[in-house]
mmCIF file of C-alpha atoms in Angstrom:
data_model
loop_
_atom_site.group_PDB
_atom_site.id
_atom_site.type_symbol
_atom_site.label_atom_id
_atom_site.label_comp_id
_atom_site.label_asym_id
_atom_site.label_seq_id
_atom_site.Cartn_x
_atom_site.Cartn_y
_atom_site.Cartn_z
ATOM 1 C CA UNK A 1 -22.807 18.017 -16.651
ATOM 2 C CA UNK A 2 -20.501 20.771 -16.767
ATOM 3 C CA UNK A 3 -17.154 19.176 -17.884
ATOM 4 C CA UNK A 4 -15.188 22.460 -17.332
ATOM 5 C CA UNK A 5 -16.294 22.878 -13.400
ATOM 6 C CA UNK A 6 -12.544 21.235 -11.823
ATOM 7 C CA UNK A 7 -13.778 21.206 -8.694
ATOM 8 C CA UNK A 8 -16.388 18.347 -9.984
ATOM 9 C CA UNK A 9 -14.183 17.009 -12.019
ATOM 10 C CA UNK A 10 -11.794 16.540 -8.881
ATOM 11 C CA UNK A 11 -14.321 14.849 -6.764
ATOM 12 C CA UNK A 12 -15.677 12.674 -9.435
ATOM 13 C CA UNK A 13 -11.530 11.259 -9.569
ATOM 14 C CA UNK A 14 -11.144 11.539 -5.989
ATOM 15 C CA UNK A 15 -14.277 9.368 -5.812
ATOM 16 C CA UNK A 16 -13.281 6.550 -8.499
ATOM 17 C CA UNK A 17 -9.938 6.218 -6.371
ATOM 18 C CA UNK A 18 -11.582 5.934 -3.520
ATOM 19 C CA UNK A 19 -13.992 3.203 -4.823
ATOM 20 C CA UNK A 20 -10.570 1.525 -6.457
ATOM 21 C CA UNK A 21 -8.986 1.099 -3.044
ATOM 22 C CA UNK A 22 -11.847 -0.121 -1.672
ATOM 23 C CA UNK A 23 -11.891 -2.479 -3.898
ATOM 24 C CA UNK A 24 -8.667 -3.265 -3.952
ATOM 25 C CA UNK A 25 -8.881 -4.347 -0.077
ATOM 26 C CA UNK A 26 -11.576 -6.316 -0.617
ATOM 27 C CA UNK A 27 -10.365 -8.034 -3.389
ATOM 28 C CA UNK A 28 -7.643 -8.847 -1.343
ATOM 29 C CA UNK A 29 -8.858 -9.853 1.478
ATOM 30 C CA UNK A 30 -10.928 -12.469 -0.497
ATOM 31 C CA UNK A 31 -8.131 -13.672 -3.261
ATOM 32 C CA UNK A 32 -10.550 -12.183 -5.838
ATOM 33 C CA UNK A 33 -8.097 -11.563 -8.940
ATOM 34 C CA UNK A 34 -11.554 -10.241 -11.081
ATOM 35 C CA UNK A 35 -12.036 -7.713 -8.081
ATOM 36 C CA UNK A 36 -8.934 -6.685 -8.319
ATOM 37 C CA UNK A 37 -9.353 -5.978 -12.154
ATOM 38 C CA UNK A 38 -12.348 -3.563 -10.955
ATOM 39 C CA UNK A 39 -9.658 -1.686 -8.800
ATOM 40 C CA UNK A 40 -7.586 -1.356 -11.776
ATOM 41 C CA UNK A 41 -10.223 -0.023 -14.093
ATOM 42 C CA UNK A 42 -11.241 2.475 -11.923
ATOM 43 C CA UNK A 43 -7.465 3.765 -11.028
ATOM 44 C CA UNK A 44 -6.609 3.944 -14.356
ATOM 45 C CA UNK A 45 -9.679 5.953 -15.433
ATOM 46 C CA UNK A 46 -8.901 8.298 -12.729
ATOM 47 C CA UNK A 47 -5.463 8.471 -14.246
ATOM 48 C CA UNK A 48 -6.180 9.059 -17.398
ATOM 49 C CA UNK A 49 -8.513 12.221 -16.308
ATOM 50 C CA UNK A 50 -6.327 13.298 -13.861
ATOM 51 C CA UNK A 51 -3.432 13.402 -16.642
ATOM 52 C CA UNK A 52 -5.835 15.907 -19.234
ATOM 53 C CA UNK A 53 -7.155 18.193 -16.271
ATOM 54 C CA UNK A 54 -3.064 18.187 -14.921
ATOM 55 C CA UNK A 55 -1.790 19.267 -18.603
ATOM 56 C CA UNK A 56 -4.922 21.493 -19.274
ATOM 57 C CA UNK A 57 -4.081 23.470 -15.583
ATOM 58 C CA UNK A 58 -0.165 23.620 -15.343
ATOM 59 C CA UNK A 59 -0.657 26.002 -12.347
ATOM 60 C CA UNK A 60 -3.261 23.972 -10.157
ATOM 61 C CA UNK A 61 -1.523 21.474 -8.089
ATOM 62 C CA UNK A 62 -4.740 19.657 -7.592
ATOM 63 C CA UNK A 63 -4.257 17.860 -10.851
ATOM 64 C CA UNK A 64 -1.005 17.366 -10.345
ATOM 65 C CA UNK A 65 -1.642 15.410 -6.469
ATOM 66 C CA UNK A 66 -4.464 13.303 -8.096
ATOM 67 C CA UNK A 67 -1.875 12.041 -11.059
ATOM 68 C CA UNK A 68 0.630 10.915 -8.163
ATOM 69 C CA UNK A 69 -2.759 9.507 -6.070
ATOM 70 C CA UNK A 70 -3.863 7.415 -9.357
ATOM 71 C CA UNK A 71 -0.432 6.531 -10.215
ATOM 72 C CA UNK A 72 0.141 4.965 -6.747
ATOM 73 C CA UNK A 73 -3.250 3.150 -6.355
ATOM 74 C CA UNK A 74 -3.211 1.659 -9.659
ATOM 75 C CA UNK A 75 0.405 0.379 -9.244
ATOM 76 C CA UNK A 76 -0.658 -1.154 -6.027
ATOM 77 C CA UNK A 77 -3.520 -3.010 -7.785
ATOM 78 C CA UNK A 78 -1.096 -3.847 -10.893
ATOM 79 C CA UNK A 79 1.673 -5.155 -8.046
ATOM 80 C CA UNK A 80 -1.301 -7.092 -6.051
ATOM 81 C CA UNK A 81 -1.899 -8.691 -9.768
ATOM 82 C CA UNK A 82 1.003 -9.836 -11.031
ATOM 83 C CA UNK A 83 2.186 -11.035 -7.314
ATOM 84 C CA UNK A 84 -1.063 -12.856 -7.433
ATOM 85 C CA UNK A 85 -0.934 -14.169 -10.681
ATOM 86 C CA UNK A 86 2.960 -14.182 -10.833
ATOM 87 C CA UNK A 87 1.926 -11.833 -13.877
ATOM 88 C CA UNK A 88 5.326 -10.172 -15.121
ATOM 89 C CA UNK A 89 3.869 -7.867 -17.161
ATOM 90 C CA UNK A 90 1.668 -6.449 -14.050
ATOM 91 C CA UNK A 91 4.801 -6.148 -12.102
ATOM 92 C CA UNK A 92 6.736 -3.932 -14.701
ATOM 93 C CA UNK A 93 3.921 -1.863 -15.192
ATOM 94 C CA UNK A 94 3.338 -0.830 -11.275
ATOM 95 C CA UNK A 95 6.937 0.308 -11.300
ATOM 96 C CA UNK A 96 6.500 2.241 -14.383
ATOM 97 C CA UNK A 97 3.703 3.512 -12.294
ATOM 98 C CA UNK A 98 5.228 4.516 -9.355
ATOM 99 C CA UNK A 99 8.148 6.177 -11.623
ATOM 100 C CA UNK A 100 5.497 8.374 -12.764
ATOM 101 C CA UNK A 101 4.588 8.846 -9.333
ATOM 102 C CA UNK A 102 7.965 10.092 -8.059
ATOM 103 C CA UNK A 103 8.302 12.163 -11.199
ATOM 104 C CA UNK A 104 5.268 14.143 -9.587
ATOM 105 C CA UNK A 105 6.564 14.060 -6.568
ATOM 106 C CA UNK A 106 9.634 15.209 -7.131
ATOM 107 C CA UNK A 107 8.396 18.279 -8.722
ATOM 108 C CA UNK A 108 5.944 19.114 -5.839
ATOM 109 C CA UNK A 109 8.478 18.319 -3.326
ATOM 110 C CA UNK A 110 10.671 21.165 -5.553
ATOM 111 C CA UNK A 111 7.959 23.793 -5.198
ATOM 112 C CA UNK A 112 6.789 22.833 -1.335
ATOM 113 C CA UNK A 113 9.533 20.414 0.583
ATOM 114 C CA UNK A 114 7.898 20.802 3.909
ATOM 115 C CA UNK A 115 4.334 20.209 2.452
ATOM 116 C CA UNK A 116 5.453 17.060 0.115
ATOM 117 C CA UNK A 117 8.188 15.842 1.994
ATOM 118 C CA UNK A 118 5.891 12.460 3.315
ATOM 119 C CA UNK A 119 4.700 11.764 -0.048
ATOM 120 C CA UNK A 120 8.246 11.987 -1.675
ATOM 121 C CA UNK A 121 9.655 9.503 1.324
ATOM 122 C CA UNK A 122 6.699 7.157 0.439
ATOM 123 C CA UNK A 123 6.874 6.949 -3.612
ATOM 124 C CA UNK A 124 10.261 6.000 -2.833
ATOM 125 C CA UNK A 125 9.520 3.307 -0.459
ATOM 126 C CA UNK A 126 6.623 2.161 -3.508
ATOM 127 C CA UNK A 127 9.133 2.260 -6.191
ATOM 128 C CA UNK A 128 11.827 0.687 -4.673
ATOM 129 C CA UNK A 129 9.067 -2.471 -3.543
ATOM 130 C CA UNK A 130 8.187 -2.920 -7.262
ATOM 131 C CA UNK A 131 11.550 -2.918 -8.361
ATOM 132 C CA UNK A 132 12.408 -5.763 -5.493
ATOM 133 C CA UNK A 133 9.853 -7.640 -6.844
ATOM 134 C CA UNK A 134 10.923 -7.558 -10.407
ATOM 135 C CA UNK A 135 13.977 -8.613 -9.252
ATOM 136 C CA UNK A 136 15.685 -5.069 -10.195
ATOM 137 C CA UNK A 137 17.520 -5.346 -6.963
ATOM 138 C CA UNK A 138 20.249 -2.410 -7.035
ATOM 139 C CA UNK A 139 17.604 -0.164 -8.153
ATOM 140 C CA UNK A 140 15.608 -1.191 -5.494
ATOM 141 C CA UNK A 141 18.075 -0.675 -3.298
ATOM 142 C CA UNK A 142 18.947 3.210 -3.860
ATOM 143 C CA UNK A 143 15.118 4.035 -3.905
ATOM 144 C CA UNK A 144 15.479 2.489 -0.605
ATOM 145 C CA UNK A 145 18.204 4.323 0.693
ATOM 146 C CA UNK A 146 16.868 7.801 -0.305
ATOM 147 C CA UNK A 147 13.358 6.657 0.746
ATOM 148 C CA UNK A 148 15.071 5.619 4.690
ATOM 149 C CA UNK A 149 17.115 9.370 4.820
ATOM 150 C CA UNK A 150 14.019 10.866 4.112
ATOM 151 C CA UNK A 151 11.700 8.937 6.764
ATOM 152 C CA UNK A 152 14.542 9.125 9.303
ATOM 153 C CA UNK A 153 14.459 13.121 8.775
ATOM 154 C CA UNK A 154 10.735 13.330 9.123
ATOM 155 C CA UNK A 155 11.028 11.291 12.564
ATOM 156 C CA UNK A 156 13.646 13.402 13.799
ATOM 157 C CA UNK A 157 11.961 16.482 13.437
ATOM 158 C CA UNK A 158 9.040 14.560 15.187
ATOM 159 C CA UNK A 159 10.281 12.290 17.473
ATOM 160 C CA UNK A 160 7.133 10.946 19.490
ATOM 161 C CA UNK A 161 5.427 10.755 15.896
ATOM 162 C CA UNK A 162 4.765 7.104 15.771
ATOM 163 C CA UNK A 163 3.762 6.576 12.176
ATOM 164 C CA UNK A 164 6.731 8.004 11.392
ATOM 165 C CA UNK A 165 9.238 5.824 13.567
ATOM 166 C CA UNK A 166 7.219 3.206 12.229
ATOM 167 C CA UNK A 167 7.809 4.189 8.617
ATOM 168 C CA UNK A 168 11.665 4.351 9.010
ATOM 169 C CA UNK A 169 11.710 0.836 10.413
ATOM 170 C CA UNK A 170 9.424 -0.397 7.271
ATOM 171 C CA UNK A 171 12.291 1.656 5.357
ATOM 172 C CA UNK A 172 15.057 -0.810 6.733
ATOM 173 C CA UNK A 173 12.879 -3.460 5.686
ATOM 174 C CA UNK A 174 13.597 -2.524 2.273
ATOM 175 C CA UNK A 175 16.930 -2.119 2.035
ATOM 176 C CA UNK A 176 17.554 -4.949 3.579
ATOM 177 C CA UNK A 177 15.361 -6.985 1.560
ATOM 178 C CA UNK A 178 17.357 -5.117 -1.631
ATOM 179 C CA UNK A 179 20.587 -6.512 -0.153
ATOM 180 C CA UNK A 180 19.272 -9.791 0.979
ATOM 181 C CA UNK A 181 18.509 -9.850 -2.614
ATOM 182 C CA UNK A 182 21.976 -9.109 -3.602
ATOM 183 C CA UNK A 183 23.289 -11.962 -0.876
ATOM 184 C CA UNK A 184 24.987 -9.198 0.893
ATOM 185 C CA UNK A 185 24.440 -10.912 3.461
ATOM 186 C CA UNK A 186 25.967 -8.859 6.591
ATOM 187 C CA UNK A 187 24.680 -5.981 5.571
ATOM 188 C CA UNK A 188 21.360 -7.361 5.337
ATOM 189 C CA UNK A 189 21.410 -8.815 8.907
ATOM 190 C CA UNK A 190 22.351 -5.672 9.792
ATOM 191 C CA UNK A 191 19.216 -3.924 8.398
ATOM 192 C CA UNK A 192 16.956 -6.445 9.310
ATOM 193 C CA UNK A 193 17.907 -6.098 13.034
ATOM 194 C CA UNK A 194 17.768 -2.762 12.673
ATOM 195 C CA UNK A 195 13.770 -3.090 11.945
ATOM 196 C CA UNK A 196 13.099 -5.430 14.790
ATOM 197 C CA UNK A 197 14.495 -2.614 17.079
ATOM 198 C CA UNK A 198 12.614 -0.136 15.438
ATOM 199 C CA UNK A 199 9.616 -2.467 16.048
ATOM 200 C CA UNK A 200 10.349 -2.684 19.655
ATOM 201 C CA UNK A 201 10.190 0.805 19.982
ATOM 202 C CA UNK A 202 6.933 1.614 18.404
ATOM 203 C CA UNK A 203 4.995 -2.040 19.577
ATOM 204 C CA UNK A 204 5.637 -0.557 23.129
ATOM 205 C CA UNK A 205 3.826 2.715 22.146
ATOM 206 C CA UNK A 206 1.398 1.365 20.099
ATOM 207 C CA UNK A 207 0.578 -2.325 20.902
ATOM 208 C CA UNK A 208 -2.539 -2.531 18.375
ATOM 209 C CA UNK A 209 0.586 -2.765 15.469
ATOM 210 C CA UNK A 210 1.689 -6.135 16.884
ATOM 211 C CA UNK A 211 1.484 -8.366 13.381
ATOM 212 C CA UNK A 212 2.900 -5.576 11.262
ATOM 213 C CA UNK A 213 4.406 -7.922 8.107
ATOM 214 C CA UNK A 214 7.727 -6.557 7.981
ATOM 215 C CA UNK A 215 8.383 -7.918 11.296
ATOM 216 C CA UNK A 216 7.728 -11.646 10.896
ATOM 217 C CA UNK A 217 10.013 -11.313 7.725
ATOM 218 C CA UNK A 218 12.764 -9.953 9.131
ATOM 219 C CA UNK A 219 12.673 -12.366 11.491
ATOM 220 C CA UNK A 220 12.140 -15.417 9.095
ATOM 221 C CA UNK A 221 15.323 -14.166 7.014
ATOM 222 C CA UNK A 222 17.609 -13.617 10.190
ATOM 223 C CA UNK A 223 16.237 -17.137 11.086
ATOM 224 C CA UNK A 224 17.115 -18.067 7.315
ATOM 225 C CA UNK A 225 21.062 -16.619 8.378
ATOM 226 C CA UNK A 226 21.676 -18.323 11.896
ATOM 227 C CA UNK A 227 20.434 -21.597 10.390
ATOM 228 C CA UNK A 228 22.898 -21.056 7.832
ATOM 229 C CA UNK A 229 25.968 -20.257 10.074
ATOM 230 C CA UNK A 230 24.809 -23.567 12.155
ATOM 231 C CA UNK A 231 22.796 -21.701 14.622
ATOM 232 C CA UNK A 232 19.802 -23.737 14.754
ATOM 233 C CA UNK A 233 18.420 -23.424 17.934
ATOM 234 C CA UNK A 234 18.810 -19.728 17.723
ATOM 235 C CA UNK A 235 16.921 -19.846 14.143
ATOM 236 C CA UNK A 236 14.475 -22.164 16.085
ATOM 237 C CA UNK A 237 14.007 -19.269 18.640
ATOM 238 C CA UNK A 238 13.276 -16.522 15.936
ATOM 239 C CA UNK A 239 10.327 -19.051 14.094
ATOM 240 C CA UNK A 240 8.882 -19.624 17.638
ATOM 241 C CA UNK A 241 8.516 -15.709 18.077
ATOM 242 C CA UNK A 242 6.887 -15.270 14.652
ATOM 243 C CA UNK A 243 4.457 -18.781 15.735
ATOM 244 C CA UNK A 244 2.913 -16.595 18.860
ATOM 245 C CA UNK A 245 3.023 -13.171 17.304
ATOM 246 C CA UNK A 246 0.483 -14.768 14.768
ATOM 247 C CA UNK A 247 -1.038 -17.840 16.300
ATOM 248 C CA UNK A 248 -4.267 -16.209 16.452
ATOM 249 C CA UNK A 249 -4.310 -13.571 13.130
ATOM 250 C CA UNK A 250 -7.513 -13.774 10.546
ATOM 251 C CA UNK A 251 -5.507 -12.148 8.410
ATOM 252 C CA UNK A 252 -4.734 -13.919 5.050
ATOM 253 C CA UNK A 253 -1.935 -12.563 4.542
ATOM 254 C CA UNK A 254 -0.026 -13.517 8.298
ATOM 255 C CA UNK A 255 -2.010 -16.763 8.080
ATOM 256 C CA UNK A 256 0.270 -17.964 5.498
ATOM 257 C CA UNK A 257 3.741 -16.602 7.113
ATOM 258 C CA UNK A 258 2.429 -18.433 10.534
ATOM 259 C CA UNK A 259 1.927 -21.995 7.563
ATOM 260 C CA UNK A 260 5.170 -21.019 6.250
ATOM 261 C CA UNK A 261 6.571 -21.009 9.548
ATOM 262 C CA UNK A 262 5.341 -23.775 11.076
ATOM 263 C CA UNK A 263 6.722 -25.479 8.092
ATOM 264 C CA UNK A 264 10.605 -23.930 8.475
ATOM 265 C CA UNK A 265 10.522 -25.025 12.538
ATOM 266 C CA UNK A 266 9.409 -28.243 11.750
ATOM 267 C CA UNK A 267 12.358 -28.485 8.831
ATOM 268 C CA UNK A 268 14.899 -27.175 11.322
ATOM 269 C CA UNK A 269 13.999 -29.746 14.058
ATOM 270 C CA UNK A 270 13.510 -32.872 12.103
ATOM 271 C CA UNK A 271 16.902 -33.858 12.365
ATOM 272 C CA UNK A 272 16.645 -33.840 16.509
ATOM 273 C CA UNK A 273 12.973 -34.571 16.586
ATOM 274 C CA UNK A 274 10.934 -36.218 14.011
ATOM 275 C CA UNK A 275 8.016 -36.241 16.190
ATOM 276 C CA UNK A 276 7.807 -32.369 17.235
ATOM 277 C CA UNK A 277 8.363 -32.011 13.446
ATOM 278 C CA UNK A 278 5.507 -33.548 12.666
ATOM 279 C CA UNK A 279 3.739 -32.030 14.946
ATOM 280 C CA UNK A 280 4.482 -28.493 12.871
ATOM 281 C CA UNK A 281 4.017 -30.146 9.797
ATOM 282 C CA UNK A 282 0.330 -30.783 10.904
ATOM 283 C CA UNK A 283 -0.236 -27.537 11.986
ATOM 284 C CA UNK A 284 1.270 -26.266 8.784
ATOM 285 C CA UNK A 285 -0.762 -28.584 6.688
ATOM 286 C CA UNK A 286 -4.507 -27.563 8.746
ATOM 287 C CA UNK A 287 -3.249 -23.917 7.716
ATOM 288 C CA UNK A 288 -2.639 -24.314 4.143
ATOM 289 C CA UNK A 289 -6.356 -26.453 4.003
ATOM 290 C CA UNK A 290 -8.536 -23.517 5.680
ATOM 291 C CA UNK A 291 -6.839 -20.960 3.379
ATOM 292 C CA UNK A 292 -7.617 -23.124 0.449
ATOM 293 C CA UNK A 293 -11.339 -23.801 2.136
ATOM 294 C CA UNK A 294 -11.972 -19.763 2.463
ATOM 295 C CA UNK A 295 -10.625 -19.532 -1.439
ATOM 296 C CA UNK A 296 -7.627 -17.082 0.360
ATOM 297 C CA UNK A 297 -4.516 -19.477 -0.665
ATOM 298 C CA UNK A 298 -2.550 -17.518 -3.538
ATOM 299 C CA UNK A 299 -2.055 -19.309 -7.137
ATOM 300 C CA UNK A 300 1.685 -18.930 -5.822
ATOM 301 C CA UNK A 301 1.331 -21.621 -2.998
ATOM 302 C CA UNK A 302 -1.209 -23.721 -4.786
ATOM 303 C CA UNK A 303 1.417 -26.738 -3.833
ATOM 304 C CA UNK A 304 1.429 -26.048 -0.498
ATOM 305 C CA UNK A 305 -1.593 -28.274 1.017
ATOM 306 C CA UNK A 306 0.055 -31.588 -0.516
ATOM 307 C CA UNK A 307 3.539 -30.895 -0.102
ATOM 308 C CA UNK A 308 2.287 -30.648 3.213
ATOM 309 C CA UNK A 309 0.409 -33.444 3.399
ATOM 310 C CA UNK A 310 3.409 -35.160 2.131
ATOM 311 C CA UNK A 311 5.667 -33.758 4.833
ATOM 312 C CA UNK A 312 3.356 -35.320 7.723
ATOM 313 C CA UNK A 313 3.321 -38.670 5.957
ATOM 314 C CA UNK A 314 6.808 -39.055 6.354
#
């Protein structure tokens, strides 16, 4: 009613972007790619407004936050999309995205680094995600390292800060998912320890965090490296870990690591023991089924009910 009251017009965005993450989770939580559409409308009409009030109030900073707020949530519904869809045209548009949201960032961080010195670590951490997942892997990796010596400078000016130990062992995750990428392989190992003892640290304080993603990864691709250097029982060891840590998760998301985990322990071991293989292959298999039941399984692993089906017939 009164376009030129920014205060209203700030709530009103503030509003739509909270409605778009809401969304956005639910979507998620259900596999619901039309959902996830809804999140994206609603981001990017916060965007858009944010963008005019931002250039029509070069001073307020208000503006300027809600840009980098819409920026981020509608890359993160754009990423969820084209990861979901295996979309490439969603991908490259959440990194343009969260480029826009560093630019922001950036500048705010300029004006106010003590103020704006989380939100630069984290559009880092965003932009070098999308870029992994377009496959823009040395990119990736220098967002990454920037995004780690910031996080590590927040935690040690805080030390008992948990989130922020926590988000410097998320930030190894994704450099070493950069150089995994890269099959640097050392220095990958390297980083991906370095986020399992990170995780040790933090589970101990805050035991609620147990199934944090980045964990079970790291572990699956250090797994991935001892069965490569002929390790196999120490590979086994590493799939076990990730088996309990999840065994009894509702979340989507873990429920298909634990499938894809059963899976890898039961390829490792059929060679020594068709029968315990098989026995992972039919826990894999009842996995894959309830996901595809409760209309969570990804259009990525469509295959994966009847290649394992196939795997437990033979």
């Amino acid at each position: 009613m009164q376009p030129s009251a920014s205060d209203a017009r700030i709530a009103v965005m503030n509003g739509r972007l909270f409605l778009a993450l809401a969304q956005m989770e639910w979507a998620n939580a259900q596999n619901d790619i039309a959902r996830l559409r809804t999140a994206e409308s609603l981001a990017a009409n916060a965007l858009a407004a944010a963008r005019q009030l931002s250039a029509t109030n070069p001073g307020d900073e208000r503006p300027q936050i809600l840009v980098q707020k819409a920026c981020q949530y509608l890359a993160y519904t754009e990423g969820d999309t084209g990861e979901r869809t295996g979309d490439l045209d969603y991908l490259a548009r959440a990194a343009r995205h969260h480029q826009e949201e560093l630019g922001v960032v950036r500048k705010l961080y300029a004006r106010n680094p003590n103020r704006y010195h989380r939100n630069l670590a984290d559009a880092l951490a965003d932009l070098s995600r999308a870029l992994y997942v377009l496959g823009e892997s040395r990119p990736s990796e220098i967002a990454a390292r920037e995004s780690l010596r910031n996080f590590s400078e927040i935690s040690a000016d805080d030390p008992e800060n948990i989130e922020a130990a926590r988000d410097v062992f998320v930030a190894h995750w994704h450099l070493a998912r950069a150089l995994a990428a890269q099959h640097r392989d050392m220095e990958a190992s390297s980083e991906f320890e370095k986020v399992l003892s990170g995780y040790e640290w933090v589970h101990q304080q805050n035991p609620v965090d147990e199934a944090f993603q980045v964990v079970p990864e790291s572990r699956d691709q250090l797994a991935a490296y001892r069965m490569a250097g002929g390790h196999r029982q120490a590979a086994i060891a590493l799939y076990q870990r990730n088996i309990l840590m999840l065994a009894k998760s509702k979340k989507g998301t873990e429920k298909i690591t634990l499938a894809l985990d059963y899976a890898l322990v039961g390829d490792a071991t059929v060679d020594i023991d068709k029968s315990k293989a098989k026995a992972y292959y039919e826990q894999a298999a009842a996995l894959w089924e309830s996901l595809l039941d409760a209309h969570q399984l990804p259009a990525r692993w469509a295959n994966k009910p009847a290649e394992m089906r196939r795997a437990v017939s033979r």
